[in-house]
mmCIF file of C-alpha atoms in Angstrom:
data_model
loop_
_atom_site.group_PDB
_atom_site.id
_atom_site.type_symbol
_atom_site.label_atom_id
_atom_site.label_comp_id
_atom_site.label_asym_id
_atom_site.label_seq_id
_atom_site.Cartn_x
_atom_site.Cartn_y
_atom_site.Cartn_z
ATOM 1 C CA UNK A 298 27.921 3.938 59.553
ATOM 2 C CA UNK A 299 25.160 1.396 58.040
ATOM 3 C CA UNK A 300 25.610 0.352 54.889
ATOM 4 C CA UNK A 301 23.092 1.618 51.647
ATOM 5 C CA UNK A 302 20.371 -0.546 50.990
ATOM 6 C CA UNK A 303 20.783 -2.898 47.474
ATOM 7 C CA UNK A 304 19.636 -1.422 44.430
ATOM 8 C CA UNK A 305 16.188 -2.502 43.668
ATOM 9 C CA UNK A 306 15.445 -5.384 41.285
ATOM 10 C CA UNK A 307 13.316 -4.595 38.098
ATOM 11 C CA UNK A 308 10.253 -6.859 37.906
ATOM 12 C CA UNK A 309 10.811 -9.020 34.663
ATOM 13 C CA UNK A 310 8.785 -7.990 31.467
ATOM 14 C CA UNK A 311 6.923 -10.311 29.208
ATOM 15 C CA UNK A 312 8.477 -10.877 26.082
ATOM 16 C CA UNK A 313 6.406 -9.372 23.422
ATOM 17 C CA UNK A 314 6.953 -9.950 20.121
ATOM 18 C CA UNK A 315 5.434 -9.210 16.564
ATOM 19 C CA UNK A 316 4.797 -12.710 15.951
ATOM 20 C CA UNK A 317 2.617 -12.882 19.356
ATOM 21 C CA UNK A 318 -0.128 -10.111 18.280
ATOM 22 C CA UNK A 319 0.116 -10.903 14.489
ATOM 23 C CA UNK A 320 -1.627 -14.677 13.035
ATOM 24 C CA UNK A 321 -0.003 -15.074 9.853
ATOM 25 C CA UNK A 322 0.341 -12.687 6.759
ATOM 26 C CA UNK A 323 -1.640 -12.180 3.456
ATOM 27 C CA UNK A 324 -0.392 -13.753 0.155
ATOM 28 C CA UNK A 325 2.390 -10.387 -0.403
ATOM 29 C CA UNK A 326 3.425 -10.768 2.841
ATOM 30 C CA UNK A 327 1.257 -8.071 5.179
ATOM 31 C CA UNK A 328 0.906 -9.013 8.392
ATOM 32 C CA UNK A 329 -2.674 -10.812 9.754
ATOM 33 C CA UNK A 330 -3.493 -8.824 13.385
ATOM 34 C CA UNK A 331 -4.581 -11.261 15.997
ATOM 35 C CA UNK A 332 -7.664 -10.433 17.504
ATOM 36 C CA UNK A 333 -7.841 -11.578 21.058
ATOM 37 C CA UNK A 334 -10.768 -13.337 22.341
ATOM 38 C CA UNK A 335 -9.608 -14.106 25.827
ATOM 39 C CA UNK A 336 -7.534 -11.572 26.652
ATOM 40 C CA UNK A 337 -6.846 -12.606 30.272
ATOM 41 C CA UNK A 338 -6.016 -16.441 28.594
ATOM 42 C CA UNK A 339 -3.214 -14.795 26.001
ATOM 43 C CA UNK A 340 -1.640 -12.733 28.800
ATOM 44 C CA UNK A 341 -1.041 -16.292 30.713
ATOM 45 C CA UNK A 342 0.687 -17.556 27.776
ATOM 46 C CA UNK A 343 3.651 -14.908 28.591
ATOM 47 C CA UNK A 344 6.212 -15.654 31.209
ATOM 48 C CA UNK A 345 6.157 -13.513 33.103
ATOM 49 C CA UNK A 346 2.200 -12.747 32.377
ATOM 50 C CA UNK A 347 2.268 -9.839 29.693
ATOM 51 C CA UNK A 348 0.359 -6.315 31.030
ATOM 52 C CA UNK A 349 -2.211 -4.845 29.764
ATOM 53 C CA UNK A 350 -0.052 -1.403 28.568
ATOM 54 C CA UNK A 351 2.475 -4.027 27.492
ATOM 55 C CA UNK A 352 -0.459 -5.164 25.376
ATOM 56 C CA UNK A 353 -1.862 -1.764 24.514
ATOM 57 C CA UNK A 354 1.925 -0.394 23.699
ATOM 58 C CA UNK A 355 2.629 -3.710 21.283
ATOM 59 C CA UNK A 356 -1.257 -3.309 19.214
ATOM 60 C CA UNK A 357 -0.846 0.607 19.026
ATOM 61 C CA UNK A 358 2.962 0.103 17.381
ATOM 62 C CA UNK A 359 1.324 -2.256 15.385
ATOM 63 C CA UNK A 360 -1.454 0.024 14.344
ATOM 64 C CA UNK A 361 0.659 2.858 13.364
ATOM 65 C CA UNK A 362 2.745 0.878 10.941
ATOM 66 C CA UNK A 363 -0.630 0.141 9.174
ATOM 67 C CA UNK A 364 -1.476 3.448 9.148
ATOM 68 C CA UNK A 365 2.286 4.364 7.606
ATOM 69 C CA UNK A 366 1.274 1.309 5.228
ATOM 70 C CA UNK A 367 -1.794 2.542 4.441
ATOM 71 C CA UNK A 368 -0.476 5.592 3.399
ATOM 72 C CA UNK A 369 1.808 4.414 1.142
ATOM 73 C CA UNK A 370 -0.583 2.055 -0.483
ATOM 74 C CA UNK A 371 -2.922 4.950 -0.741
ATOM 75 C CA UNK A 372 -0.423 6.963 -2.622
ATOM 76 C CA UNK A 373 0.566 3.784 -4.542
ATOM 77 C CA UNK A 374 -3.130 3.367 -5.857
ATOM 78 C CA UNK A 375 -3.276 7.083 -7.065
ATOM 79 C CA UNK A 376 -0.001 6.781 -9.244
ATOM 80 C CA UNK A 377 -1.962 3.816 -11.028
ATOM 81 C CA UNK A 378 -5.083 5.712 -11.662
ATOM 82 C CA UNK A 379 -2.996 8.209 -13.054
ATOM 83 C CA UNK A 380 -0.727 6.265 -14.802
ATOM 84 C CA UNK A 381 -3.177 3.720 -16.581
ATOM 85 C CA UNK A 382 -5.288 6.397 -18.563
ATOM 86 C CA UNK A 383 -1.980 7.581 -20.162
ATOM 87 C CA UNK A 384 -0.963 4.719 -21.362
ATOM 88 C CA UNK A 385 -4.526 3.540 -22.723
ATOM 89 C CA UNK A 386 -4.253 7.128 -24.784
ATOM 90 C CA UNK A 387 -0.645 6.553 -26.130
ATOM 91 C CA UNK A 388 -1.610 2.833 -26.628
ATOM 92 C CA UNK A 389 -5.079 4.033 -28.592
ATOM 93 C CA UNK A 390 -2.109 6.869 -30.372
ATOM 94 C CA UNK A 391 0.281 4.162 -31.620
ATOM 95 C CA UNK A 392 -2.500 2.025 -33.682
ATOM 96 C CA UNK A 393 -4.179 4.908 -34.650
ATOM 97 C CA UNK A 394 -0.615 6.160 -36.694
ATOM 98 C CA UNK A 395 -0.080 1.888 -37.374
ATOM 99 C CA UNK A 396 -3.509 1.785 -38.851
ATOM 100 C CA UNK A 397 -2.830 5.252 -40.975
ATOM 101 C CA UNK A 398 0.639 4.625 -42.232
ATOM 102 C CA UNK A 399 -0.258 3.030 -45.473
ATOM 103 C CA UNK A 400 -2.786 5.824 -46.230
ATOM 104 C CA UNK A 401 -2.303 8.765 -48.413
ATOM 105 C CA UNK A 402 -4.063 11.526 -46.281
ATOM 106 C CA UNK A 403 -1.715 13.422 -44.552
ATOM 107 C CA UNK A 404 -2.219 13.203 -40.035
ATOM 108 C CA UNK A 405 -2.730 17.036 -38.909
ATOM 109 C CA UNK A 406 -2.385 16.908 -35.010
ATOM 110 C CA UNK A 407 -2.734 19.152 -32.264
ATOM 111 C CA UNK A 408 0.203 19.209 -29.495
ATOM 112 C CA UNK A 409 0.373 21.362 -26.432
ATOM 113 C CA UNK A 410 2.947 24.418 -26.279
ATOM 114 C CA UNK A 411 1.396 25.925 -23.162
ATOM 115 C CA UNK A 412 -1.603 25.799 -21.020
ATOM 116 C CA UNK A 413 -4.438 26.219 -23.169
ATOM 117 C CA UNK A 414 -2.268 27.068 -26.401
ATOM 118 C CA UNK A 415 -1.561 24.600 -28.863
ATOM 119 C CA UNK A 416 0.012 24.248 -32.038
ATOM 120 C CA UNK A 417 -0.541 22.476 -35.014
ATOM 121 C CA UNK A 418 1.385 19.740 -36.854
ATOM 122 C CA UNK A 419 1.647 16.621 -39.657
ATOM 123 C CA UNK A 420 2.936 13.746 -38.859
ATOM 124 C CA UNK A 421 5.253 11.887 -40.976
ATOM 125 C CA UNK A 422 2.954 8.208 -40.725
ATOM 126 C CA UNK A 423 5.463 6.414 -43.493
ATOM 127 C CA UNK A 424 8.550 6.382 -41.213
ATOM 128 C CA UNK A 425 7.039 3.688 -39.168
ATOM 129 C CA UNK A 426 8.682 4.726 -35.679
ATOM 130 C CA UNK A 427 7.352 6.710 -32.567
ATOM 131 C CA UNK A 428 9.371 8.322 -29.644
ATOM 132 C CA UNK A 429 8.007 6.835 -26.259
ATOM 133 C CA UNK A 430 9.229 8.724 -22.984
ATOM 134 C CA UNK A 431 10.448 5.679 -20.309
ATOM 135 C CA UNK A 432 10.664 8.720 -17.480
ATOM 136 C CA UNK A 433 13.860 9.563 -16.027
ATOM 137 C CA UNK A 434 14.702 11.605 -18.785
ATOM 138 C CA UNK A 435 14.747 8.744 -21.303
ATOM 139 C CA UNK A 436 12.758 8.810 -24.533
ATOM 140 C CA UNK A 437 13.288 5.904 -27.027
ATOM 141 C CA UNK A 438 12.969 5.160 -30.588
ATOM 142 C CA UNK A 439 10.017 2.054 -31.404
ATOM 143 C CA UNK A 440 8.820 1.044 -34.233
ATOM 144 C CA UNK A 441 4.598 0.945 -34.178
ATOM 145 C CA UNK A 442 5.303 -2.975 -33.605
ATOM 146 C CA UNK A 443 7.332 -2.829 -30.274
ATOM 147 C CA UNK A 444 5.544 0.388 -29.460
ATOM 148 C CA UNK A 445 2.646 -1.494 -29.156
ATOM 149 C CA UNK A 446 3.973 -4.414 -27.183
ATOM 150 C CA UNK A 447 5.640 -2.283 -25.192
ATOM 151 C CA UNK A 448 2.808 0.078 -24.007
ATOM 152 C CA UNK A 449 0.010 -3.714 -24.065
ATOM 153 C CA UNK A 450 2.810 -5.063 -21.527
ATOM 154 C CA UNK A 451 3.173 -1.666 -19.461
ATOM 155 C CA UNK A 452 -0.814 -2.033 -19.185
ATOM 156 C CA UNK A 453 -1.451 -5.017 -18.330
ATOM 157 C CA UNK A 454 1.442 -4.832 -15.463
ATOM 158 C CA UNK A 455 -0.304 -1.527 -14.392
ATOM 159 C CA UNK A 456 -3.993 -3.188 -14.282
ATOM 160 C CA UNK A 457 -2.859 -6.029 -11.971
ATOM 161 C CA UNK A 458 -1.000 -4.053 -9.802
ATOM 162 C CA UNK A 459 -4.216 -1.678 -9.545
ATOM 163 C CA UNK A 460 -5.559 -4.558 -7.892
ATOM 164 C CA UNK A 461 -3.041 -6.092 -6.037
ATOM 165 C CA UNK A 462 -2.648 -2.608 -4.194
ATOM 166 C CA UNK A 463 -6.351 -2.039 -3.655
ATOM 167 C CA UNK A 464 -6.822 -5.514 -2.201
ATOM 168 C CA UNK A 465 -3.815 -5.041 0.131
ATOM 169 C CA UNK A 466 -5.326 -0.975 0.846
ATOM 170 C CA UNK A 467 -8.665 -2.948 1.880
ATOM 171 C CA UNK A 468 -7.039 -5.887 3.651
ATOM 172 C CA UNK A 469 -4.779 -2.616 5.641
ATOM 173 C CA UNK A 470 -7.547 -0.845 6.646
ATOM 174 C CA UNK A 471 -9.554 -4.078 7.737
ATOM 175 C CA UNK A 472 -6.103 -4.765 10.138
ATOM 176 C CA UNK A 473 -6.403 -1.449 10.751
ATOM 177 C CA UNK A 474 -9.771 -1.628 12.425
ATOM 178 C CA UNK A 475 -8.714 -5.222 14.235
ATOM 179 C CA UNK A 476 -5.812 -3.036 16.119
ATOM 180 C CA UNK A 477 -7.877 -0.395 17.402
ATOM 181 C CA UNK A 478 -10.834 -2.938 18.228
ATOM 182 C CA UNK A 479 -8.215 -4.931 20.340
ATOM 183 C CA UNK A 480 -6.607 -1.673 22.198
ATOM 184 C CA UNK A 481 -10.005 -1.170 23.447
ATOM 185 C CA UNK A 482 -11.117 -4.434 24.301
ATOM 186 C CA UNK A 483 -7.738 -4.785 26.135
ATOM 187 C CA UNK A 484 -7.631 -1.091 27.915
ATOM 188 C CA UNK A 485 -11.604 -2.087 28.976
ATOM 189 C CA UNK A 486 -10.238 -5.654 30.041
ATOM 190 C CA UNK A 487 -7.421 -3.600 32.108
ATOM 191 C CA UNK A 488 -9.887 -1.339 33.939
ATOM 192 C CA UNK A 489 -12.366 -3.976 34.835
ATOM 193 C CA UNK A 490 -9.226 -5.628 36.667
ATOM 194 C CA UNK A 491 -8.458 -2.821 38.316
ATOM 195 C CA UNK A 492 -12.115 -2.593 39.433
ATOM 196 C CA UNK A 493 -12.317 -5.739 40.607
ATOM 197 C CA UNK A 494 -8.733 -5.997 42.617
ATOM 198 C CA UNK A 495 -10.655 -2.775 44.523
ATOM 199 C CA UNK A 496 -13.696 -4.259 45.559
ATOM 200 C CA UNK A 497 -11.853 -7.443 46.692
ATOM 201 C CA UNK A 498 -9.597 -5.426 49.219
#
């Protein structure tokens, strides 16, 4: 009885990494997507010599973690435009009472019961002290002073990280675009290969 042939051995794979497709990262730490501008040159730095759908499977994993990212970021930048008109009103709120406190005319107000009914209130201006809500089911006793600090610090923090995340949204989307420029390039590289390996036979 002959004897079963040896199991086959598996061609070795390149080694591809995140490092090897990436160039870097941006100052908060999002990757920088290599574009390739010899594609048959960067394969040959592999050993073995990376594929093409090695190539094409490491860029589009790449490309849909941006796209996760960008989503995020997108999200992100929403909650600040949101956010940052709300605190510029209660800001604006706060010296409006600190301005009023010392004055003799009583502060009528408006304040919402329900959608589209409201009720109407004084404030007590000498008391000095506001109620802020910190979210999570926290409000907090300030005077006008710290109120004020507070909400100029919560601001300012919001403003710069309004632009932190739309620079890092823009840089995304610009990786974004590098990705899919590269799966092309490399998936057109592959089939001119292929093309070429026929005619030669």
């Amino acid at each position: 009885m002959s004897s079963p042939p040896p199991p086959a051995t598996e061609e070795p794979v390149a080694n591809l990494q995140l490092d090897s497709i990436t160039d870097g990262s941006n100052e908060r730490g999002i990757p920088i997507v290599k574009f390739l501008d010899d594609i048959s040159a960067f394969c040959e730095t592999f050993d073995p010599p990376a594929s093409a759908e090695l190539l094409i499977g490491a860029y589009s994993d790449l490309f849909a973690k941006f796209k996760s990212y960008e989503g995020s970021l997108s999200q992100k930048r929403a909650t600040f435009i949101e956010k940052i008109p709300e605190i510029e009103k209660s800001l604006a709120l706060v010296k409006h009472l600190q301005s009023q406190q010392d004055v003799d005319e009583p502060l009528v107000t408006r304040y919402s019961l329900a959608d589209a009914v409201f009720g109407k209130a004084e404030l007590d201006k000498s008391c000095g002290t506001v109620h802020l809500w910190l979210g999570a089911n926290v409000m907090l006793e300030y005077t006008y002073a710290e109120a004020i600090e507070l909400l100029d610090s919560k601001l300012t923090l919001a403003r710069k990280e309004l632009i932190e995340v739309t620079s890092d949204l823009g840089f995304t989307r610009n990786q974004i675009i590098t990705a899919e420029v590269c799966i092309s390039r490399v998936y057109n590289y592959d089939i001119r290969k292929k093309r070429a390996k026929l005619q030669s036979e």
